Coordinates of C-alpha atoms and ligand atoms in Angstrom, one line a residue:
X1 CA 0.0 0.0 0.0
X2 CA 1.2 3.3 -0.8
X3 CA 1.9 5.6 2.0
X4 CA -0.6 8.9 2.5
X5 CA 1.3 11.9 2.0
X6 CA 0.6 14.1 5.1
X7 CA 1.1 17.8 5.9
X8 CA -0.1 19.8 8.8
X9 CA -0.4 23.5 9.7
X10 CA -0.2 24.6 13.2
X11 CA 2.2 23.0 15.4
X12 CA 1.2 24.0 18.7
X13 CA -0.6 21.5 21.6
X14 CA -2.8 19.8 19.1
X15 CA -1.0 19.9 15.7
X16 CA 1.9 17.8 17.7
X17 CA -0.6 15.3 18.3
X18 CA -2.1 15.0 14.7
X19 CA 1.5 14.5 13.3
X20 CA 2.4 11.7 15.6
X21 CA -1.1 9.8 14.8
X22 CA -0.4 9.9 11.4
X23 CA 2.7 8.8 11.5
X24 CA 1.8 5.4 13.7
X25 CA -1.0 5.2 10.9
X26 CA 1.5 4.9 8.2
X27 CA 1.3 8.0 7.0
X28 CA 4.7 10.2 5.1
X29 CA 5.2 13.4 7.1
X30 CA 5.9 15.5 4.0
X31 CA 6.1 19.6 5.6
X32 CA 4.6 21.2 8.3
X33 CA 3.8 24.8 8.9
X34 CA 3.7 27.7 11.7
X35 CA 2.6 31.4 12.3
X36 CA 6.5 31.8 10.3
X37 CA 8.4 30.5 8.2
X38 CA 10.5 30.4 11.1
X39 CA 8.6 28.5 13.1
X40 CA 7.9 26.4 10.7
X41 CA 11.6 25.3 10.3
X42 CA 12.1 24.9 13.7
X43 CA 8.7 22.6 13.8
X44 CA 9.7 20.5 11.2
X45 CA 13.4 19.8 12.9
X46 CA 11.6 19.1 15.7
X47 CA 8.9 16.7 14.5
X48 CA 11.3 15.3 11.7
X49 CA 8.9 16.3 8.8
X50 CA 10.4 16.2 5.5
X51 CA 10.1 20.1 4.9
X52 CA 8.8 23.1 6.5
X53 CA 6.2 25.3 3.5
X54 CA 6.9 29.1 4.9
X55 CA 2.5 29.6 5.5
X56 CA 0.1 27.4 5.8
X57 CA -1.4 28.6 2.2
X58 CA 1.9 27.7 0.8
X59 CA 1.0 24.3 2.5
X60 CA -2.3 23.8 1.9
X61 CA -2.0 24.4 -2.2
X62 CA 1.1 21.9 -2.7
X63 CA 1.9 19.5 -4.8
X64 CA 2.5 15.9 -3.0
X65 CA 0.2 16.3 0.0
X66 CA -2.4 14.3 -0.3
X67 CA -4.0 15.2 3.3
X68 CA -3.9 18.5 5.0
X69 CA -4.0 18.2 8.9
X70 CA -5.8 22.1 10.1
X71 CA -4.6 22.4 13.6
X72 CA -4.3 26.3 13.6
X73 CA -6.5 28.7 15.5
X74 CA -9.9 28.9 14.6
X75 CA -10.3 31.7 12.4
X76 CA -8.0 30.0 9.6
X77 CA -9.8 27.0 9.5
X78 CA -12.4 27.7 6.5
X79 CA -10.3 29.7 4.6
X80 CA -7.6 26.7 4.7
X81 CA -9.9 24.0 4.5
X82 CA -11.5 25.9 1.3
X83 CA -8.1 26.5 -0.3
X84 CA -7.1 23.1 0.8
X85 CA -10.6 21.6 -0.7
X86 CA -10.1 23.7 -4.0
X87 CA -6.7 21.9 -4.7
X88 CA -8.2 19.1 -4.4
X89 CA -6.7 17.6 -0.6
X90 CA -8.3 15.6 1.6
X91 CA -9.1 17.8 5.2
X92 CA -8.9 16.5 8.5
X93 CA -9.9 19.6 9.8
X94 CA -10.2 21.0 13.6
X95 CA -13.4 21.8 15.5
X96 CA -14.8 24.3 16.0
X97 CA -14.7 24.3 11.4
X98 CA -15.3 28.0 11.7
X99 CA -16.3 30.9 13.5
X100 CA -20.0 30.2 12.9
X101 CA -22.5 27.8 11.1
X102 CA -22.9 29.6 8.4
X103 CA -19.0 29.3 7.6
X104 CA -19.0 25.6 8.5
X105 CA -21.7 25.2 6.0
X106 CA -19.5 26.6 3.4
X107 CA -16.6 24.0 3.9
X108 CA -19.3 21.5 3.9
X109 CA -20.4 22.3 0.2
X110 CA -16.9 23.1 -1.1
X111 CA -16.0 19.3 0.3
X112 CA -18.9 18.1 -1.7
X113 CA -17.9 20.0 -4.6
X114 CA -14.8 18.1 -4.3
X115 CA -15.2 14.9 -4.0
X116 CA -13.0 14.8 -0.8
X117 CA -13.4 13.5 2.3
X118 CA -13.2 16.0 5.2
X119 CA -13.0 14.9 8.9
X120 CA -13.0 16.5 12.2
X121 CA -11.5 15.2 15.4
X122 CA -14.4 14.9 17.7
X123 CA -11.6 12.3 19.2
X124 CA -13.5 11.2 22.6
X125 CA -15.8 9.2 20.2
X126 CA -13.0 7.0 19.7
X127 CA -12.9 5.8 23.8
X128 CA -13.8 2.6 23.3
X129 CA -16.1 2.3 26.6
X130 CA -17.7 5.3 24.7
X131 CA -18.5 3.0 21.4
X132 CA -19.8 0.6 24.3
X133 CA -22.5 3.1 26.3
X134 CA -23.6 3.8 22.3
X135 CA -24.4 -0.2 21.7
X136 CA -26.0 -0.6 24.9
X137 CA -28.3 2.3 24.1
X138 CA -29.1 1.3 20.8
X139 CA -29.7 -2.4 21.7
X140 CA -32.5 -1.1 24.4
X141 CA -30.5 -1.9 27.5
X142 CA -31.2 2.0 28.9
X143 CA -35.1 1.6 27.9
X144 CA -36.4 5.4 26.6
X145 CA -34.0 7.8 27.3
X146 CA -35.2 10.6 29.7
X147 CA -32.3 12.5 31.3
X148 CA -28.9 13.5 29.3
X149 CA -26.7 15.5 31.4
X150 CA -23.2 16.1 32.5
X151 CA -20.4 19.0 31.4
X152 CA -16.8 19.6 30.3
X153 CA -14.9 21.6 33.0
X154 CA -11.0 22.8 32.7
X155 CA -9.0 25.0 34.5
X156 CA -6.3 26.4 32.5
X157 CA -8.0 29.8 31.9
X158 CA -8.5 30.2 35.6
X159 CA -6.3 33.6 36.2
X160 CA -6.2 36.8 34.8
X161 CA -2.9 36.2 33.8
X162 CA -4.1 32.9 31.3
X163 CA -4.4 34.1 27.9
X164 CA -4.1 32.2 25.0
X165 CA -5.3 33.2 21.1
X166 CA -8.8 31.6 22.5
X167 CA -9.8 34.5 24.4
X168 CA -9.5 36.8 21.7
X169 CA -12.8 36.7 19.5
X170 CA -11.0 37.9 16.5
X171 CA -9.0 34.4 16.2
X172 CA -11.1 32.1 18.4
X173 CA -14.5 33.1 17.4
X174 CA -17.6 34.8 19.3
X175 CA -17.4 31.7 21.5
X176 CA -14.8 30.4 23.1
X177 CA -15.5 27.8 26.2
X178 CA -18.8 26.7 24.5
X179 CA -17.1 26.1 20.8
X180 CA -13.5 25.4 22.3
X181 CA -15.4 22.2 24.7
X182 CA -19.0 22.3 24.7
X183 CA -18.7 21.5 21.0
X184 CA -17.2 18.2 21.8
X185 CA -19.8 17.3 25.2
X186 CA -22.6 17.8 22.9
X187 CA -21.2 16.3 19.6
X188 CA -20.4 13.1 22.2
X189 CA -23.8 12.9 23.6
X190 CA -25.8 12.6 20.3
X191 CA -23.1 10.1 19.1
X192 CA -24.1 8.0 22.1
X193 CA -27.7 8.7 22.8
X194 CA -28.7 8.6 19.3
X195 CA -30.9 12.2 20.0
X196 CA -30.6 15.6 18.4
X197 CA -30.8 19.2 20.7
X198 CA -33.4 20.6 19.0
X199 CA -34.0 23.5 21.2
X200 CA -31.9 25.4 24.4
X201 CA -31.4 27.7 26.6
X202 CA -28.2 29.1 27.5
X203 CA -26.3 31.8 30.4
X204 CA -22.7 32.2 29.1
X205 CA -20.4 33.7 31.8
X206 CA -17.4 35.6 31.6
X207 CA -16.0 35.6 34.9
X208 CA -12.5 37.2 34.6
X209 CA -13.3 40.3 32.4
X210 CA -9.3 41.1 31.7
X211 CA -6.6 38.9 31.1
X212 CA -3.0 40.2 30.4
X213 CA -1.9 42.4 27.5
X214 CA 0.2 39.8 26.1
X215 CA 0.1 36.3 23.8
X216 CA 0.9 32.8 24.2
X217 CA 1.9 30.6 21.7
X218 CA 0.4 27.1 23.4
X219 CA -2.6 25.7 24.7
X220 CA -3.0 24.5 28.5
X221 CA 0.4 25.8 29.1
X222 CA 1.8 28.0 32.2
X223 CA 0.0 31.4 33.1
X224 CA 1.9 33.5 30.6
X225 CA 0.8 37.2 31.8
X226 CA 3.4 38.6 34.0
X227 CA 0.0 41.0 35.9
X228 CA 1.4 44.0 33.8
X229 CA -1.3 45.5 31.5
X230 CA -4.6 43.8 30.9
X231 CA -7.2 43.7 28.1
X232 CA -11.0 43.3 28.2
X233 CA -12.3 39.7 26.9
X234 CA -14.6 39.6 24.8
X235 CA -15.5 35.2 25.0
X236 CA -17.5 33.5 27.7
X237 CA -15.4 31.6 30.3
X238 CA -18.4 29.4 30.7
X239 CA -21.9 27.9 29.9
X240 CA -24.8 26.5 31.1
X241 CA -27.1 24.9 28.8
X242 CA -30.4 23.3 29.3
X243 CA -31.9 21.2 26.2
X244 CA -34.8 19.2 25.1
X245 CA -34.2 16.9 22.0
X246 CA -35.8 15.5 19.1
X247 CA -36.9 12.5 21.2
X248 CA -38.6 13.8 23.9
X249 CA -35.1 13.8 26.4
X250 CA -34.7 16.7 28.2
X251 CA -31.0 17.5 29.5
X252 CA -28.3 19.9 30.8
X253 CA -24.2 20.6 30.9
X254 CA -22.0 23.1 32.3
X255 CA -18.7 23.8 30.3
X256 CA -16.1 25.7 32.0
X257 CA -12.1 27.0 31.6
X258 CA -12.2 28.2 34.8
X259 CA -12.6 24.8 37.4
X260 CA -9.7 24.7 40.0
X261 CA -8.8 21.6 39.7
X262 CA -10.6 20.1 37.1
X263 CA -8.2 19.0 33.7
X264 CA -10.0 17.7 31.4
X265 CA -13.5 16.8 32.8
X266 CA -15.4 15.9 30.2
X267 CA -18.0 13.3 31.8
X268 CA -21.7 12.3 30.8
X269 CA -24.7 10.4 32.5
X270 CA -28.0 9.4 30.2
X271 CA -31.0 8.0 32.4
X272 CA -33.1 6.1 30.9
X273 CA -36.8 4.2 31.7
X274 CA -34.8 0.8 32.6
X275 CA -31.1 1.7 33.9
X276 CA -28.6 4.8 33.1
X277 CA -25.1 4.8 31.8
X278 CA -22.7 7.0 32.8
X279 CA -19.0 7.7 30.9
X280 CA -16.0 10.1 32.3
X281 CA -13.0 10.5 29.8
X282 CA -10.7 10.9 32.9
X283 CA -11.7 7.5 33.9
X284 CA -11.5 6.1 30.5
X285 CA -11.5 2.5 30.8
X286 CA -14.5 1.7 32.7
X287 CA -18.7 2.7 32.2
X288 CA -20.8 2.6 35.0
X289 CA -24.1 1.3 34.3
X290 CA -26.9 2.5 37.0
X291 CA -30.2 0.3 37.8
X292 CA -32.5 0.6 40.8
X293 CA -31.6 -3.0 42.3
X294 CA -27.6 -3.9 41.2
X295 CA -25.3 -1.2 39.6
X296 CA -22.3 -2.3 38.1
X297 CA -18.8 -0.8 36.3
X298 CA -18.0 -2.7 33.3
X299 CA -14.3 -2.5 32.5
X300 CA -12.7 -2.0 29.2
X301 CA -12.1 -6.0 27.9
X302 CA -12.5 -6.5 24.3
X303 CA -13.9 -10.1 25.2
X304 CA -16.9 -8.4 26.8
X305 CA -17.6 -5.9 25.2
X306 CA -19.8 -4.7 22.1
X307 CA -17.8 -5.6 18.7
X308 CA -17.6 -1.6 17.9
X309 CA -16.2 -1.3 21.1
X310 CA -13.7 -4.2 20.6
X311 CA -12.4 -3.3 17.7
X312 CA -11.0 0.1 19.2
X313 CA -10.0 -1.6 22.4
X314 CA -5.9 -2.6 20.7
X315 CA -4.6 -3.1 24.5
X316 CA -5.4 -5.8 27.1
X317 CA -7.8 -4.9 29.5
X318 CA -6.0 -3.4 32.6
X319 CA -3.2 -1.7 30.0
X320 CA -4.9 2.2 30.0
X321 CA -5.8 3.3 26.5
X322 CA -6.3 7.1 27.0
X323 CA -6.5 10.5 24.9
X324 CA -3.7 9.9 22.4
X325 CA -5.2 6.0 21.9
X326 CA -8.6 7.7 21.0
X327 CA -6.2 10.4 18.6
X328 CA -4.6 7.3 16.7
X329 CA -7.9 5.7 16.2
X330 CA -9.5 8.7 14.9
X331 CA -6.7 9.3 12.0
X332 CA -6.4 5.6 11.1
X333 CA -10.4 5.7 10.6
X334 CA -9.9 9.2 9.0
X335 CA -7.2 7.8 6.2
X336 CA -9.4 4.5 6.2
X337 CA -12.2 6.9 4.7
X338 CA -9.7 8.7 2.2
X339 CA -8.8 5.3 1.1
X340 CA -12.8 4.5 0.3
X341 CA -13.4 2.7 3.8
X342 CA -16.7 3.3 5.9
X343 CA -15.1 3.2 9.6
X344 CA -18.1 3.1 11.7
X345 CA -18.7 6.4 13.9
X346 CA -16.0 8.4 11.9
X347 CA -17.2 12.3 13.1
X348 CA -17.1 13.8 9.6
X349 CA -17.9 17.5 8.0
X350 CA -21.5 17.2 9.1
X351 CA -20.7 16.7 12.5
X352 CA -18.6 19.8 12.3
X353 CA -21.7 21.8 10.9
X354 CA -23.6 20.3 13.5
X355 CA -21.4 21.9 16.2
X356 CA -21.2 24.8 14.7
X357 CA -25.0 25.4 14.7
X358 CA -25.4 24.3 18.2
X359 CA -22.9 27.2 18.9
X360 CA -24.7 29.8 17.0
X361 CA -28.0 29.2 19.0
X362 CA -26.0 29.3 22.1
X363 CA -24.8 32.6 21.8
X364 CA -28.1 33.5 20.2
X365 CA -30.0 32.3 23.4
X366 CA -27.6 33.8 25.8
X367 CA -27.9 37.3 24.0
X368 CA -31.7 37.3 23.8
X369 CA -32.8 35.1 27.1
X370 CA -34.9 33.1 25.1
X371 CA -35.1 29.5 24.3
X372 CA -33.7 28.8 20.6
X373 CA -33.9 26.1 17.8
X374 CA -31.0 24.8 16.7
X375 CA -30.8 24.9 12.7
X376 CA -31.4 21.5 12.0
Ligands
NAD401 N1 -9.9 17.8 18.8 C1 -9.4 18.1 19.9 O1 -9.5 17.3 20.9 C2 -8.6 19.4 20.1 C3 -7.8 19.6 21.2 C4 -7.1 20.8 21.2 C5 -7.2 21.7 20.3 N2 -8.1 21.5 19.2 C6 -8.2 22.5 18.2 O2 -7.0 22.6 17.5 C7 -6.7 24.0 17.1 C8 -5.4 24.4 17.7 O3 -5.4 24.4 19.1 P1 -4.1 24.1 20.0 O4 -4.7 23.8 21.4 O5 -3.2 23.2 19.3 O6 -3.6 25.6 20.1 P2 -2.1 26.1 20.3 O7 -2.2 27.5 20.7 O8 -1.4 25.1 21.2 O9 -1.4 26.0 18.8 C9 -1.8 26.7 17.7 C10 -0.6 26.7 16.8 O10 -1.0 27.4 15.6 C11 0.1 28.2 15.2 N3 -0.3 29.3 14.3 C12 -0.8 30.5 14.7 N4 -1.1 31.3 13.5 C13 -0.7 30.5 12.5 C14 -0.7 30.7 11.1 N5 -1.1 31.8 10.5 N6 -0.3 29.6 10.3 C15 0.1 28.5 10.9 N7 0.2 28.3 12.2 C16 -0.3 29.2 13.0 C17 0.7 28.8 16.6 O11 2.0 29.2 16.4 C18 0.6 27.5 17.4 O12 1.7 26.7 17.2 C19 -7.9 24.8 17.7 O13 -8.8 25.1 16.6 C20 -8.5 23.9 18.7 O14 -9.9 24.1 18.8 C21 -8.8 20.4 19.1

């Protein structure tokens, strides 16, 4: 099999990530690229890519990538993946796809204009105890689902002195905690429950109303502000949402930047009429499964489990498979699709629209205190 030429733009926390998954799924590193040319060079010594392209339009338009990687901040995303599209590369392209549905909707036609496959890494779909909540609920096991609730809570934008490209609305969007995470808690939950939000109601809060005056280059690094001079912020910190869906479930989250203590708390719990099933990605290899007479936790072990779930489960049980386990899987399904395969729950381009448009009524409900469709 010939190897899939890769490239990918934006090196920081995440484009790190993408380049090492595509490398253990047999992929050629061809360039990478940064905010410079500079950094770019620097990247690709690091990473061991074959070149550095001196922008990612340079990168995005060459000849002999076959699959761009879009790991930059958010505001580049269309115009890259619509550049990328029109020169005919395949996309895997980071959430949120851009700054509002009605952009996301545009990459979504220009990848059907194409003819090229375009995925985005919702990544926790790819937990395997995740794939195994989703067959239990489709086989019945939960009965009629009543209750979806749960959050995503971080901490890294806790201080006045965390700043990252995020905060700023110019590059991160008009919503930062709720596209940033809350894209990813409610793209999980309809992957698992099997319902749509159809309508919400949402508070955004922006707690810490400066930050410092200055950038920083990474995500979830140190506090970078050195309590000099500080700007106004113009992105919510965090939201609460409370939804009914297309099924007759009602439910609720809290998303959040600004948890003490909290890393990476992305956890869910669906009720249904017979038992409820509940998933936390910081406890990864286990699913607790709630009835009124004899709970249980059902541990990650292929041998047990649902076939979906099996086939993402590679180590034994007891042997952790985490965050960068769920990151392989997702690119190996992602090149899978470029080579004409159908992976089974591969979060695609309409997925990405789908986010986007729960964003949009978010902000939409927060600014007029009104419940809100969400554009189907
Ligand atoms: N799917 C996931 O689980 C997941 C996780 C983290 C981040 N993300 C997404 O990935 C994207 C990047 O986030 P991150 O956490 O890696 O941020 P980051 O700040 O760590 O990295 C962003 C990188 O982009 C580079 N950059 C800035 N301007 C550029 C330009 N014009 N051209 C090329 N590179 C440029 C920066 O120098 C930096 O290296 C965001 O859109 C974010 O939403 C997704």
């Amino acid at each position: 099999m010939v190897a899939l030429r890769t490239a990918v733009v934006g090196t920081g926390f995440i484009g790190r990530v993408h380049a090492r998954s595509a490398r253990l799924a047999g992929a050629r590193l061809t360039g990478v690229a940064g905010s410079s040319p500079e950094k770019g060079r620097l990247a690709a010594e690091e990473l061991g890519a074959e070149r550095a392209f001196a922008s990612g339009e340079e990168l995005v338009e060459a000849e002999g990538v076959d699959v761009v990687h879009i790991c930059t901040p958010n505001h580049l995303h269309e115009p890259l993946a619509l550049k990328a599209l029109a020169a005919g590369k395949h996309v895997v392209l980071e959430k949120p796809v851009a700054l509002d549905g009605d952009g996301a909707g545009r990459v979504a036609a220009a990848a059907a204009t194409a003819g090229r496959v375009v995925t985005v890494p919702f990544a926790y779909r790819f937990h395997p105890m995740v794939r195994e909540a989703r067959a239990r609920v489709a086989a019945g096991d939960l009965g009629r689902l009543r209750l979806l609730h749960g959050g995503y809570q971080q901490d890294w934008l806790l201080t006045p002195d965390d700043v990252n490209w995020r905060v700023d609305a110019a590059r991160g969007g008009p919503s930062r905690a709720f596209a940033d995470i809350g894209s990813h808690w409610c793209d999980l939950v309809e992957f698992v429950s099997g319902c749509r939000i159809a309508r919400l109601l949402a508070r955004t809060v922006t707690a810490v109303p400066e930050r410092a005056a200055v950038d920083s280059a990474v995500a979830f690094s140190a506090p970078t502000g050195d309590g000099g001079d500080r700007r106004p912020v113009d992105t919510e910190d965090a939201a609460f949402v409370l939804f009914e869906t297309d099924g007759g479930a009602a439910g609720s989250m809290l998303v959040s930047q600004i948890s003490a203590g909290r890393k990476n708390h992305l956890w869910f719990e669906l009720d249904g009429e017979h038992a409820s099933a509940a998933f936390d990605q910081e406890q990864a290899e286990t699913l607790w499964i709630g009835r009124r007479d004899r709970s249980e936790t059902v541990y990650r072990d292929a041998a047990h489990l649902a076939p979906d779930a099996a086939r993402l489960s590679w180590l034994p049980a007891g042997h952790a498979q985490g965050y960068a386990d769920c990151f392989d899987l997702f690119v190996a399904d992602a090149y899978a699709a470029i080579g004409g395969g159908a992976p089974e729950g591969l979060p695609r381009i309409g997925d990405g629209v789908r986010a986007a448009r729960i964003t949009d009524a978010v902000l939409a409900s927060a600014r007029t205190d009104a419940w809100t469709e969400v554009t189907p």
